[in-house]
Short mmCIF file of C-alpha atoms in Angstrom, two decimals:
data_model
loop_
_atom_site.label_atom_id
_atom_site.label_comp_id
_atom_site.label_asym_id
_atom_site.label_seq_id
_atom_site.Cartn_x
_atom_site.Cartn_y
_atom_site.Cartn_z
CA MET A 21 0.12 -0.20 0.12
CA SER A 22 1.19 3.16 -1.17
CA GLN A 23 2.34 6.13 1.87
CA LEU A 24 -1.13 8.51 2.40
CA THR A 25 -0.24 12.15 2.32
CA ALA A 26 -2.57 14.08 5.11
CA LEU A 27 -2.76 17.97 4.50
CA ILE A 28 -3.56 19.82 7.60
CA SER A 29 -4.17 23.86 7.74
CA VAL A 30 -6.79 24.43 11.60
CA SER A 31 -7.78 27.78 12.39
CA ASP A 32 -8.55 25.81 15.36
CA LYS A 33 -5.43 24.81 16.94
CA THR A 34 -7.24 21.70 19.37
CA GLY A 35 -5.85 18.44 19.40
CA ILE A 36 -4.30 19.16 16.76
CA VAL A 37 0.13 18.43 17.26
CA GLU A 38 -1.69 15.07 19.40
CA PHE A 39 -3.30 13.88 15.95
CA ALA A 40 -0.20 14.68 13.80
CA LYS A 41 1.73 12.83 16.31
CA GLU A 42 -0.55 9.62 15.28
CA LEU A 43 0.04 10.56 11.87
CA HIS A 44 3.38 10.76 11.84
CA ALA A 45 3.51 7.13 13.66
CA LEU A 46 2.41 6.29 10.54
CA LYS A 47 4.40 6.53 8.86
CA VAL A 48 1.46 8.94 6.76
CA ARG A 49 2.68 12.51 5.26
CA ILE A 50 1.83 15.47 6.11
CA LEU A 51 1.44 18.24 4.58
CA SER A 52 0.72 22.08 6.25
CA THR A 53 -0.12 25.65 5.85
CA GLY A 54 1.34 28.60 7.60
CA GLY A 55 0.93 28.96 11.67
CA THR A 56 -0.08 24.94 11.76
CA ALA A 57 3.11 23.80 10.11
CA LYS A 58 4.85 26.19 12.27
CA LEU A 59 3.61 24.98 15.32
CA LEU A 60 3.37 20.78 14.41
CA ALA A 61 6.78 21.81 13.31
CA ASP A 62 8.28 23.35 16.80
CA ALA A 63 6.39 20.47 17.52
CA GLY A 64 8.93 18.28 16.21
CA ILE A 65 6.87 16.24 13.70
CA PRO A 66 7.89 16.99 10.10
CA VAL A 67 6.11 19.04 7.55
CA THR A 68 6.20 20.10 4.21
CA GLU A 69 4.74 23.72 3.69
CA VAL A 70 2.04 23.57 0.96
CA ALA A 71 3.92 26.55 -1.02
CA GLU A 72 7.08 23.87 -1.64
CA HIS A 73 4.66 20.79 -2.04
CA THR A 74 3.31 23.71 -5.13
CA GLY A 75 6.10 24.77 -6.41
CA PHE A 76 4.21 28.83 -5.64
CA PRO A 77 4.24 30.64 -2.29
CA GLU A 78 1.26 31.11 -0.10
CA MET A 79 0.59 35.66 -0.61
CA LEU A 80 -2.07 38.43 -0.65
CA ASP A 81 -1.75 38.44 3.05
CA GLY A 82 -2.25 34.31 2.78
CA ARG A 83 -5.68 34.18 0.60
CA VAL A 84 -4.06 32.79 -1.49
CA LYS A 85 -1.95 29.18 -0.76
CA THR A 86 -4.12 26.19 -1.12
CA LEU A 87 -6.25 27.58 -3.85
CA HIS A 88 -3.71 25.69 -6.52
CA PRO A 89 -3.95 22.57 -8.94
CA MET A 90 -1.49 20.14 -6.53
CA ILE A 91 -4.06 20.80 -4.31
CA HIS A 92 -7.64 20.00 -5.77
CA GLY A 93 -6.13 17.84 -8.02
CA GLY A 94 -5.26 15.29 -4.85
CA LEU A 95 -8.51 16.10 -3.99
CA LEU A 96 -10.89 16.07 -6.28
CA ALA A 97 -8.99 13.12 -8.63
CA ARG A 98 -10.90 10.05 -8.52
CA ARG A 99 -8.40 7.19 -7.49
CA ASP A 100 -11.15 4.34 -9.43
CA LEU A 101 -10.57 5.97 -13.23
CA PRO A 102 -7.35 6.66 -15.30
CA GLU A 103 -8.22 9.34 -16.54
CA HIS A 104 -8.04 10.77 -13.51
CA MET A 105 -4.51 9.28 -12.61
CA ALA A 106 -3.16 9.80 -15.80
CA ALA A 107 -3.80 13.27 -15.46
CA ALA A 108 -2.84 13.79 -12.66
CA GLY A 109 0.91 11.65 -12.44
CA GLN A 110 1.05 13.67 -16.35
CA HIS A 111 0.94 16.80 -14.22
CA GLY A 112 2.93 15.46 -10.68
CA ILE A 113 -0.11 15.78 -8.46
CA THR A 114 0.51 13.77 -5.20
CA MET A 115 -3.14 12.68 -3.66
CA ILE A 116 -3.95 13.45 -0.50
CA ASP A 117 -5.59 11.03 1.30
CA ILE A 118 -6.43 12.74 4.82
CA LEU A 119 -7.84 15.94 4.76
CA ALA A 120 -7.73 18.08 8.89
CA VAL A 121 -9.33 21.73 7.52
CA ASN A 122 -11.50 23.98 10.66
CA LEU A 123 -12.39 27.46 9.23
CA TYR A 124 -11.19 30.30 9.90
CA PRO A 125 -13.67 31.30 13.34
CA PHE A 126 -16.04 34.14 11.14
CA GLU A 127 -18.51 33.17 13.90
CA ALA A 128 -16.70 33.83 16.84
CA THR A 129 -15.29 37.36 15.54
CA VAL A 130 -19.36 38.77 14.49
CA ALA A 131 -19.99 38.19 18.06
CA LYS A 132 -17.13 40.57 18.94
CA PRO A 133 -18.65 43.14 20.59
CA GLY A 134 -17.28 46.24 18.03
CA CYS A 135 -16.93 43.84 15.82
CA THR A 136 -16.33 45.76 12.06
CA LEU A 137 -17.18 44.80 8.18
CA GLU A 138 -12.68 44.66 7.28
CA ASP A 139 -13.12 42.36 10.78
CA ALA A 140 -15.90 40.23 9.24
CA ILE A 141 -14.38 40.63 6.12
CA GLU A 142 -11.31 38.94 6.64
CA ASN A 143 -12.31 35.85 7.88
CA ILE A 144 -14.41 34.93 5.48
CA ASP A 145 -12.35 32.16 4.91
CA ILE A 146 -12.15 31.09 0.69
CA GLY A 147 -9.37 28.25 0.70
CA GLY A 148 -10.83 26.08 3.47
CA PRO A 149 -13.76 25.45 1.69
CA ALA A 150 -13.05 24.91 -0.50
CA MET A 151 -10.82 22.37 0.44
CA VAL A 152 -13.84 20.73 2.25
CA ARG A 153 -16.19 21.01 -0.34
CA SER A 154 -13.56 19.14 -2.97
CA ALA A 155 -12.40 16.55 -0.17
CA ALA A 156 -16.08 15.81 0.79
CA LYS A 157 -17.16 15.35 -2.74
CA ASN A 158 -14.70 12.61 -3.39
CA TRP A 159 -15.46 11.41 0.26
CA LYS A 160 -14.88 7.86 -1.52
CA ASP A 161 -11.52 7.98 -1.77
CA VAL A 162 -10.66 11.06 0.68
CA THR A 163 -11.85 11.23 4.61
CA VAL A 164 -11.97 14.85 5.78
CA LEU A 165 -12.71 16.82 9.70
CA THR A 166 -13.28 19.21 9.82
CA ASP A 167 -14.23 19.31 13.70
CA ALA A 168 -11.00 17.71 16.20
CA GLY A 169 -14.47 14.83 18.28
CA GLN A 170 -13.20 13.49 15.05
CA TYR A 171 -9.45 12.69 14.80
CA ALA A 172 -10.37 9.82 17.94
CA ASP A 173 -12.02 7.41 15.37
CA VAL A 174 -10.46 7.92 12.56
CA LEU A 175 -6.50 7.53 13.61
CA ALA A 176 -8.25 3.95 15.65
CA GLU A 177 -9.57 3.16 12.02
CA LEU A 178 -6.04 3.81 11.35
CA LYS A 179 -4.44 2.00 13.58
CA ALA A 180 -6.89 -1.08 13.07
CA GLU A 181 -7.20 -1.43 9.34
CA GLY A 182 -4.59 0.22 7.53
CA LYS A 183 -7.85 2.66 6.15
CA THR A 184 -11.19 4.61 6.42
CA SER A 185 -14.28 2.94 6.56
CA ASP A 186 -16.66 3.78 2.97
CA LYS A 187 -18.98 4.66 6.44
CA THR A 188 -16.18 6.65 8.21
CA ARG A 189 -15.69 9.02 4.74
CA PHE A 190 -19.37 9.13 4.09
CA ALA A 191 -20.28 10.90 7.51
CA CYS A 192 -17.16 12.57 7.77
CA SER A 193 -18.17 14.26 4.54
CA VAL A 194 -21.73 14.39 5.47
CA ALA A 195 -20.62 16.33 8.65
CA ALA A 196 -18.21 19.22 6.73
CA PHE A 197 -20.94 20.55 3.92
CA ASN A 198 -22.90 20.84 6.55
CA ARG A 199 -20.12 22.92 8.87
CA ILE A 200 -20.38 24.44 5.64
CA ALA A 201 -23.57 24.92 5.07
CA GLN A 202 -23.34 26.51 8.73
CA TYR A 203 -20.61 28.81 7.71
CA ASP A 204 -22.10 30.61 4.38
CA ALA A 205 -25.55 31.03 6.55
CA ALA A 206 -23.71 32.72 8.88
CA ILE A 207 -21.68 35.22 6.77
CA SER A 208 -25.17 35.55 4.49
CA ASN A 209 -27.31 36.36 7.90
CA TYR A 210 -24.62 39.21 9.21
CA LEU A 211 -23.89 40.61 5.19
CA SER A 212 -27.68 40.79 4.82
CA ALA A 213 -28.15 42.91 8.35
CA ARG A 214 -25.14 44.96 7.24
CA GLN A 215 -27.06 48.35 6.81
CA ASP A 216 -25.51 51.62 5.80
CA ASP A 217 -24.56 53.75 9.00
CA GLY A 218 -22.54 50.83 9.23
CA THR A 219 -24.60 48.98 11.71
CA GLN A 220 -26.80 45.45 11.98
CA ALA A 221 -29.82 45.22 11.87
CA ALA A 222 -31.78 42.81 14.35
CA TYR A 223 -33.13 40.33 10.99
CA PRO A 224 -30.96 40.78 8.18
CA ALA A 225 -32.56 40.57 5.37
CA GLN A 226 -32.20 36.67 4.00
CA LEU A 227 -32.85 34.58 7.21
CA ASN A 228 -30.40 30.87 7.34
CA SER A 229 -31.21 28.94 10.11
CA SER A 230 -29.48 25.37 11.22
CA PHE A 231 -30.35 22.81 13.42
CA VAL A 232 -29.43 19.42 14.53
CA LYS A 233 -31.98 17.00 14.71
CA VAL A 234 -31.93 14.49 18.13
CA GLN A 235 -34.42 11.99 17.38
CA ASP A 236 -37.51 11.48 15.19
CA MET A 237 -41.03 10.90 16.31
CA ARG A 238 -43.14 8.49 16.31
CA TYR A 239 -46.19 10.93 15.28
CA GLY A 240 -46.85 13.76 15.01
CA GLU A 241 -49.25 15.99 17.29
CA ASN A 242 -51.11 13.78 16.18
CA SER A 243 -50.61 9.66 15.24
CA HIS A 244 -51.20 10.71 11.27
CA GLN A 245 -48.88 13.40 11.54
CA SER A 246 -44.47 12.82 11.09
CA ALA A 247 -42.34 14.66 13.62
CA ALA A 248 -38.50 14.70 14.77
CA LEU A 249 -36.97 17.06 16.88
CA TYR A 250 -34.56 20.10 16.94
CA ARG A 251 -31.55 21.52 18.01
CA ASP A 252 -30.06 24.95 17.50
CA LEU A 253 -26.36 23.81 16.73
CA TYR A 254 -25.24 25.41 20.01
CA PRO A 255 -28.25 25.13 22.91
CA ALA A 256 -28.70 26.99 25.68
CA PRO A 257 -27.77 25.39 29.17
CA GLY A 258 -30.49 24.48 30.81
CA SER A 259 -32.76 24.70 27.80
CA LEU A 260 -34.52 21.40 27.81
CA VAL A 261 -32.71 19.79 25.04
CA THR A 262 -29.61 19.41 26.96
CA GLY A 263 -31.45 16.81 29.34
CA LYS A 264 -31.20 13.78 29.45
CA GLN A 265 -33.51 10.77 29.79
CA LEU A 266 -32.92 8.17 32.54
CA GLN A 267 -35.74 5.57 32.04
CA GLY A 268 -38.86 5.44 30.17
CA LYS A 269 -41.11 5.21 26.80
CA GLU A 270 -39.53 7.59 24.18
CA LEU A 271 -40.91 11.15 24.49
CA SER A 272 -43.51 11.60 21.92
CA TYR A 273 -43.83 14.46 20.01
CA ASN A 274 -46.14 16.25 23.00
CA ASN A 275 -44.67 14.89 25.36
CA ILE A 276 -41.74 17.63 24.74
CA ALA A 277 -43.90 20.71 23.52
CA ASP A 278 -45.57 20.07 27.47
CA ALA A 279 -41.98 19.59 28.71
CA ASP A 280 -40.86 22.60 27.60
CA ALA A 281 -43.95 24.79 28.72
CA ALA A 282 -42.58 23.84 31.86
CA TRP A 283 -39.94 23.08 32.04
CA GLU A 284 -39.31 26.80 31.57
CA CYS A 285 -41.18 28.56 33.53
CA VAL A 286 -40.56 25.85 36.26
CA LYS A 287 -37.29 27.71 36.51
CA SER A 288 -38.12 30.96 36.42
CA PHE A 289 -38.11 31.28 40.52
CA GLU A 290 -35.57 30.82 42.57
CA ALA A 291 -37.26 29.62 45.53
CA PRO A 292 -38.77 25.35 44.87
CA ALA A 293 -41.12 25.16 42.15
CA CYS A 294 -42.94 22.61 41.37
CA VAL A 295 -44.76 23.04 38.02
CA ILE A 296 -47.74 21.18 36.35
CA VAL A 297 -47.98 21.50 32.80
CA LYS A 298 -51.33 19.28 30.17
CA HIS A 299 -52.01 20.36 26.97
CA ALA A 300 -49.33 23.40 26.93
CA ASN A 301 -50.24 25.67 29.82
CA PRO A 302 -49.82 25.03 33.58
CA CYS A 303 -52.83 23.08 35.56
CA GLY A 304 -50.76 24.00 38.88
CA VAL A 305 -47.37 25.46 40.17
CA ALA A 306 -45.90 26.04 43.44
CA ILE A 307 -43.01 26.62 45.31
CA ALA A 308 -42.35 26.49 49.15
CA LEU A 309 -39.21 24.93 50.60
CA THR A 310 -39.43 22.06 49.69
CA ALA A 311 -39.92 20.13 46.59
CA ALA A 312 -42.11 17.72 48.14
CA ASP A 313 -43.79 20.88 49.46
CA ALA A 314 -43.70 22.83 46.26
CA TYR A 315 -45.66 19.62 44.42
CA ALA A 316 -47.81 19.08 47.19
CA LYS A 317 -49.46 22.41 46.51
CA ALA A 318 -48.97 22.93 43.49
CA PHE A 319 -50.88 19.27 43.10
CA LYS A 320 -53.89 20.73 45.34
CA THR A 321 -54.52 23.81 42.01
CA ASP A 322 -56.21 21.24 39.69
CA PRO A 323 -56.30 17.45 40.54
CA THR A 324 -57.63 16.67 37.70
CA SER A 325 -56.09 18.03 34.94
CA ALA A 326 -53.31 16.67 37.06
CA PHE A 327 -53.42 12.70 36.09
CA GLY A 328 -51.19 12.19 32.62
CA GLY A 329 -49.59 15.49 33.67
CA ILE A 330 -45.59 17.42 32.88
CA ILE A 331 -44.33 17.69 35.90
CA ALA A 332 -41.16 19.70 36.81
CA PHE A 333 -39.31 20.52 39.05
CA ASN A 334 -35.90 23.10 39.94
CA ARG A 335 -35.24 21.01 43.14
CA GLU A 336 -33.20 17.53 43.23
CA VAL A 337 -36.07 15.01 43.12
CA ASP A 338 -36.01 12.87 46.56
CA GLY A 339 -37.46 10.44 48.45
CA LEU A 340 -40.50 12.20 50.38
CA ALA A 341 -40.93 14.04 46.33
CA ALA A 342 -40.85 11.17 44.31
CA GLN A 343 -42.86 8.88 46.55
CA LEU A 344 -46.53 12.27 46.20
CA VAL A 345 -44.97 12.11 42.44
CA SER A 346 -45.28 8.14 42.26
CA LYS A 347 -48.48 7.85 44.38
CA GLN A 348 -50.34 10.03 40.54
CA PHE A 349 -50.17 9.09 36.59
CA VAL A 350 -47.19 11.73 35.19
CA GLU A 351 -45.90 11.08 31.50
CA VAL A 352 -42.59 12.66 32.23
CA LEU A 353 -40.49 14.20 35.11
CA MET A 354 -38.44 16.53 35.05
CA ALA A 355 -35.09 17.94 37.31
CA PRO A 356 -32.45 19.31 38.24
CA SER A 357 -31.04 15.84 39.46
CA PHE A 358 -32.76 12.42 41.63
CA SER A 359 -32.01 11.05 44.50
CA ALA A 360 -30.51 7.76 44.18
CA GLU A 361 -34.00 6.96 46.63
CA ALA A 362 -35.67 8.68 43.45
CA LEU A 363 -34.59 6.34 41.29
CA GLU A 364 -35.79 3.18 42.55
CA ILE A 365 -38.96 4.78 43.24
CA PHE A 366 -38.93 4.53 39.60
CA LYS A 367 -37.80 2.35 38.64
CA SER A 368 -41.65 -0.13 38.98
CA LYS A 369 -42.75 2.62 36.97
CA VAL A 370 -40.83 2.41 33.47
CA ASN A 371 -43.81 4.06 31.46
CA VAL A 372 -42.88 7.28 34.04
CA ARG A 373 -40.28 9.53 31.10
CA LEU A 374 -37.58 11.05 33.43
CA LEU A 375 -35.69 13.67 32.41
CA GLN A 376 -31.80 15.95 33.49
CA ILE A 377 -32.12 18.82 32.58
CA THR A 378 -28.56 20.60 34.97
CA LEU A 379 -29.39 24.02 35.13
CA PRO A 380 -27.18 26.55 34.58
CA GLN A 381 -25.43 28.33 37.11
CA GLY A 382 -26.32 31.65 38.32
CA LEU A 383 -29.49 31.41 38.47
CA HIS A 384 -31.79 34.40 40.18
CA SER A 385 -35.19 34.81 40.94
CA ILE A 386 -36.94 36.80 38.87
CA ASN A 387 -39.39 38.27 41.52
CA ASP A 388 -36.77 39.49 43.67
CA GLY A 389 -35.79 42.69 41.70
CA THR A 390 -32.24 42.96 43.41
CA GLN A 391 -30.03 41.56 39.59
CA ALA A 392 -30.97 41.86 35.62
CA LYS A 393 -31.81 38.18 34.35
CA THR A 394 -29.96 37.36 30.39
CA PRO A 395 -31.60 34.99 28.29
CA TRP A 396 -28.23 32.76 28.08
CA GLU A 397 -28.88 32.84 32.23
CA HIS A 398 -31.76 31.03 32.07
CA GLY A 399 -31.21 28.67 29.05
CA ARG A 400 -33.79 30.70 26.99
CA ASN A 401 -33.82 31.19 23.71
CA ALA A 402 -33.18 34.61 22.17
CA GLN A 403 -36.10 34.55 19.90
CA ASP A 404 -39.34 32.99 18.81
CA ILE A 405 -40.03 31.84 15.33
CA LYS A 406 -43.53 30.70 14.46
CA ARG A 407 -44.17 29.26 11.03
CA VAL A 408 -46.77 30.48 8.35
CA GLY A 409 -48.24 29.83 5.56
CA SER A 410 -45.29 29.80 2.83
CA GLY A 411 -43.52 32.15 5.71
CA ILE A 412 -41.98 32.78 9.13
CA LEU A 413 -42.95 34.97 11.13
CA VAL A 414 -39.49 36.51 14.49
CA GLN A 415 -39.19 37.16 17.74
CA SER A 416 -37.49 38.39 20.41
CA ALA A 417 -38.64 36.31 22.22
CA ASP A 418 -40.39 37.39 25.83
CA ASN A 419 -37.24 37.71 28.30
CA HIS A 420 -39.33 40.63 30.12
CA PHE A 421 -38.31 39.83 34.34
CA LEU A 422 -40.54 42.26 35.93
CA LYS A 423 -38.84 43.85 39.08
CA LYS A 424 -40.53 45.51 42.28
CA SER A 425 -39.64 48.58 41.95
CA ASP A 426 -41.44 48.57 38.26
CA LEU A 427 -44.47 47.69 39.44
CA LYS A 428 -47.33 51.43 39.39
CA MET A 429 -49.94 51.22 42.33
CA VAL A 430 -53.03 52.99 40.99
CA THR A 431 -55.84 52.18 43.15
CA THR A 432 -55.96 54.05 46.42
CA LEU A 433 -55.29 51.02 48.78
CA HIS A 434 -51.61 49.76 48.28
CA PRO A 435 -51.05 45.76 48.46
CA THR A 436 -49.43 44.04 51.63
CA GLY A 437 -45.88 42.90 51.35
CA LEU A 438 -47.22 39.42 51.50
CA GLN A 439 -49.59 39.92 48.83
CA LEU A 440 -46.78 41.60 46.98
CA GLU A 441 -44.94 39.29 46.44
CA ASP A 442 -47.57 36.59 45.71
CA MET A 443 -48.80 39.00 43.05
CA MET A 444 -44.97 38.78 41.80
CA PHE A 445 -45.52 35.12 41.86
CA ALA A 446 -48.90 35.48 40.04
CA TRP A 447 -47.27 37.69 37.68
CA THR A 448 -44.68 35.25 36.52
CA VAL A 449 -46.90 31.90 36.13
CA ALA A 450 -49.96 34.58 34.25
CA GLN A 451 -46.21 35.04 31.61
CA TYR A 452 -46.68 30.48 30.79
CA VAL A 453 -50.75 30.40 30.86
CA LYS A 454 -51.97 31.32 26.81
CA SER A 455 -53.11 33.83 26.95
CA ASN A 456 -56.64 35.56 27.11
CA ALA A 457 -54.84 34.61 30.82
CA ILE A 458 -55.72 34.58 34.33
CA VAL A 459 -54.20 33.59 37.16
CA PHE A 460 -55.35 33.62 40.77
CA CYS A 461 -52.33 32.71 43.84
CA GLY A 462 -51.53 33.08 47.57
CA GLY A 463 -49.17 31.59 49.66
CA GLY A 464 -47.27 30.98 46.51
CA MET A 465 -49.08 28.91 44.82
CA THR A 466 -51.87 28.17 41.86
CA LEU A 467 -55.07 29.07 42.95
CA GLY A 468 -57.34 28.77 39.68
CA VAL A 469 -55.49 29.64 35.99
CA GLY A 470 -58.15 29.85 33.45
CA ALA A 471 -56.04 29.94 29.61
CA GLY A 472 -56.55 30.32 26.08
CA GLN A 473 -59.98 31.43 26.12
CA MET A 474 -61.05 34.36 23.49
CA SER A 475 -62.71 36.67 26.41
CA ARG A 476 -61.21 37.70 29.67
CA ILE A 477 -64.16 37.45 31.63
CA ASP A 478 -64.68 34.08 30.03
CA SER A 479 -60.68 32.84 31.30
CA ALA A 480 -61.70 35.27 35.44
CA ARG A 481 -64.69 32.41 34.78
CA ILE A 482 -63.08 29.43 34.52
CA ALA A 483 -59.73 30.09 36.42
CA SER A 484 -62.84 31.31 39.33
CA ILE A 485 -64.88 27.19 38.57
CA LYS A 486 -61.69 25.47 38.23
CA ALA A 487 -60.88 26.86 41.95
CA GLU A 488 -63.96 25.87 43.23
CA ASN A 489 -63.64 22.60 41.63
CA ALA A 490 -61.05 22.25 42.94
CA GLY A 491 -62.63 22.94 46.93
CA LEU A 492 -59.97 26.54 47.16
CA SER A 493 -60.97 29.28 48.73
CA LEU A 494 -60.47 32.38 45.97
CA LYS A 495 -60.95 34.61 49.87
CA GLY A 496 -58.46 37.14 49.79
CA ALA A 497 -56.35 36.10 47.14
CA VAL A 498 -53.94 37.60 44.48
CA VAL A 499 -54.91 38.20 40.04
CA ALA A 500 -52.19 38.15 37.82
CA SER A 501 -53.96 39.55 33.77
CA ASP A 502 -51.36 39.29 30.72
CA ALA A 503 -53.18 41.96 29.25
CA PHE A 504 -55.15 45.30 30.58
CA PHE A 505 -58.86 44.99 31.19
CA PRO A 506 -60.93 46.02 28.33
CA PHE A 507 -63.20 47.18 30.97
CA ARG A 508 -64.23 46.17 34.65
CA ASP A 509 -66.63 43.36 33.78
CA GLY A 510 -63.24 41.35 34.18
CA LEU A 511 -62.52 43.33 37.29
CA ASP A 512 -65.69 42.56 38.67
CA VAL A 513 -66.08 38.49 38.34
CA LEU A 514 -62.24 39.24 40.68
CA ALA A 515 -64.40 40.51 42.78
CA ASP A 516 -66.70 38.30 43.17
CA ALA A 517 -65.15 35.69 43.65
CA GLY A 518 -63.14 36.83 46.85
CA ALA A 519 -60.22 38.72 44.21
CA SER A 520 -58.34 40.68 46.81
CA CYS A 521 -55.54 41.95 44.69
CA VAL A 522 -55.02 42.59 40.36
CA ILE A 523 -51.71 43.33 38.33
CA GLN A 524 -52.33 43.69 35.05
CA PRO A 525 -50.32 45.81 31.87
CA GLY A 526 -52.72 48.77 31.95
CA GLY A 527 -52.73 50.46 28.56
CA SER A 528 -56.41 50.15 28.41
CA MET A 529 -58.69 53.36 27.08
CA ARG A 530 -60.96 52.84 29.82
CA ASP A 531 -58.25 52.23 32.77
CA ASP A 532 -59.63 55.36 34.50
CA GLU A 533 -63.28 53.21 34.93
CA VAL A 534 -61.26 50.04 35.59
CA ILE A 535 -59.34 51.98 37.93
CA ALA A 536 -62.27 53.26 39.44
CA ALA A 537 -63.95 49.90 39.65
CA ALA A 538 -60.36 48.20 41.74
CA ASN A 539 -61.12 51.52 44.14
CA GLU A 540 -65.45 50.46 44.16
CA ARG A 541 -64.85 47.28 45.64
CA GLY A 542 -61.75 47.33 46.82
CA ILE A 543 -59.56 45.94 45.64
CA ALA A 544 -55.23 47.19 45.68
CA MET A 545 -54.40 46.78 42.09
CA VAL A 546 -50.90 47.08 40.37
CA PHE A 547 -49.56 48.07 36.48
CA THR A 548 -46.45 46.30 35.10
CA GLY A 549 -46.56 48.71 32.64
CA VAL A 550 -46.04 45.13 29.65
CA ARG A 551 -48.20 42.30 28.72
CA HIS A 552 -47.68 38.38 28.27
CA PHE A 553 -49.13 37.48 25.50
CA ARG A 554 -48.89 34.41 24.61
CA HIS A 555 -50.90 33.21 21.51
#
């Protein structure tokens, strides 16, 4: 077997010296460029500069170095076609069998504050993508590596077989084309957002998105629909797609949709919290001193809807919490961790899906009013995307976190300190309830939830009916409304149900009428100045 040749040219040098040393030990000839060649030579690895190999010097500040027939001929020539090999021999072109290339760090460059157009342009790789495409196209003969995570498996095959398998080369080719697509998309997004004054628009003229498939689903929302789950290229820590399933059946489309709603809500609280979701709406939410107590309170809100629900905790599920949850039928149970006792309890519940999701460090209560929160801290999306006929709607995500100092007291009667805490809690829950949303709360738990109605007054009525059905008193309860009351009738329904305080955005043409009604009914009311529609 003839000697193999590898061309190595990387911006990210992670693991490259070790990889090259192993290749050299396998008697692979190594070609390289610029900084990579120097790094390998300094490490004592024999290396031939590409300029020496091509007989043509690097030029134009390194913009032209690998764009040469000696390189692309060695990558593109098909070994099974005599005419290709004859042409290569005629021109003295050596075959290149392994290509290890990662690209100029364009994405990292444009993510830096103050990045200029000149900086961005200089970090658009030309030779790298060209080589990667050549090698990936000729995958039957060339192994193309675009990520350091691929090195170990390729080395293992070379050591065992003296070559890579067809399966590995094809997989590497697909990964290479995916990487080029991602890279070009990032360039297009950046340049399409560039404005005449040198600033970047929030929404580019052409939006290119890249997602990685996590799994195929058995079916979609209904059994006649197909579906798959995809994640962002770089998912934020603490997001649902970073979770690890510990046991249970495969997650379904509806499981994932509901689980995401529960997880996004529960991680909004600093205190131990439990959220129970059914059909994308929280049907019970509570905070307490322990996970078990939080669950017991959340379950009380709506035991009927909790049957077959999705449950999320922001604390470890210990043995006591597991014992309580195991008494009901639950589809998915999520938490940052599970104790050994809890795992043992659920062993017999083989169909219960346990999902462990590590919360990122630095989470703070959104109710304490002391620190600004970031989407990254909470593992939240920066944008929301909704599919419409032949298009998409894109918006910045609803990551507004209310502080007590934001509140405007608008009634004669002001809430007490305890009422204010419950109002902040209720407002947080309302953010995750489908509009129109009305949420009764008290003592750090939901008492009644009205969701997804065409009329706000109907949501108010449904919330009070559900509380009555659960045997929960609404006397003295606080209420959150995700948007303003257009008329006083909605407020009157809340007062008749027993509400003592209301938190709402304000902004209606009839705010004065609603405020007067609150004063008349002896209700304290505060305005937030923001709404939380969730469609």
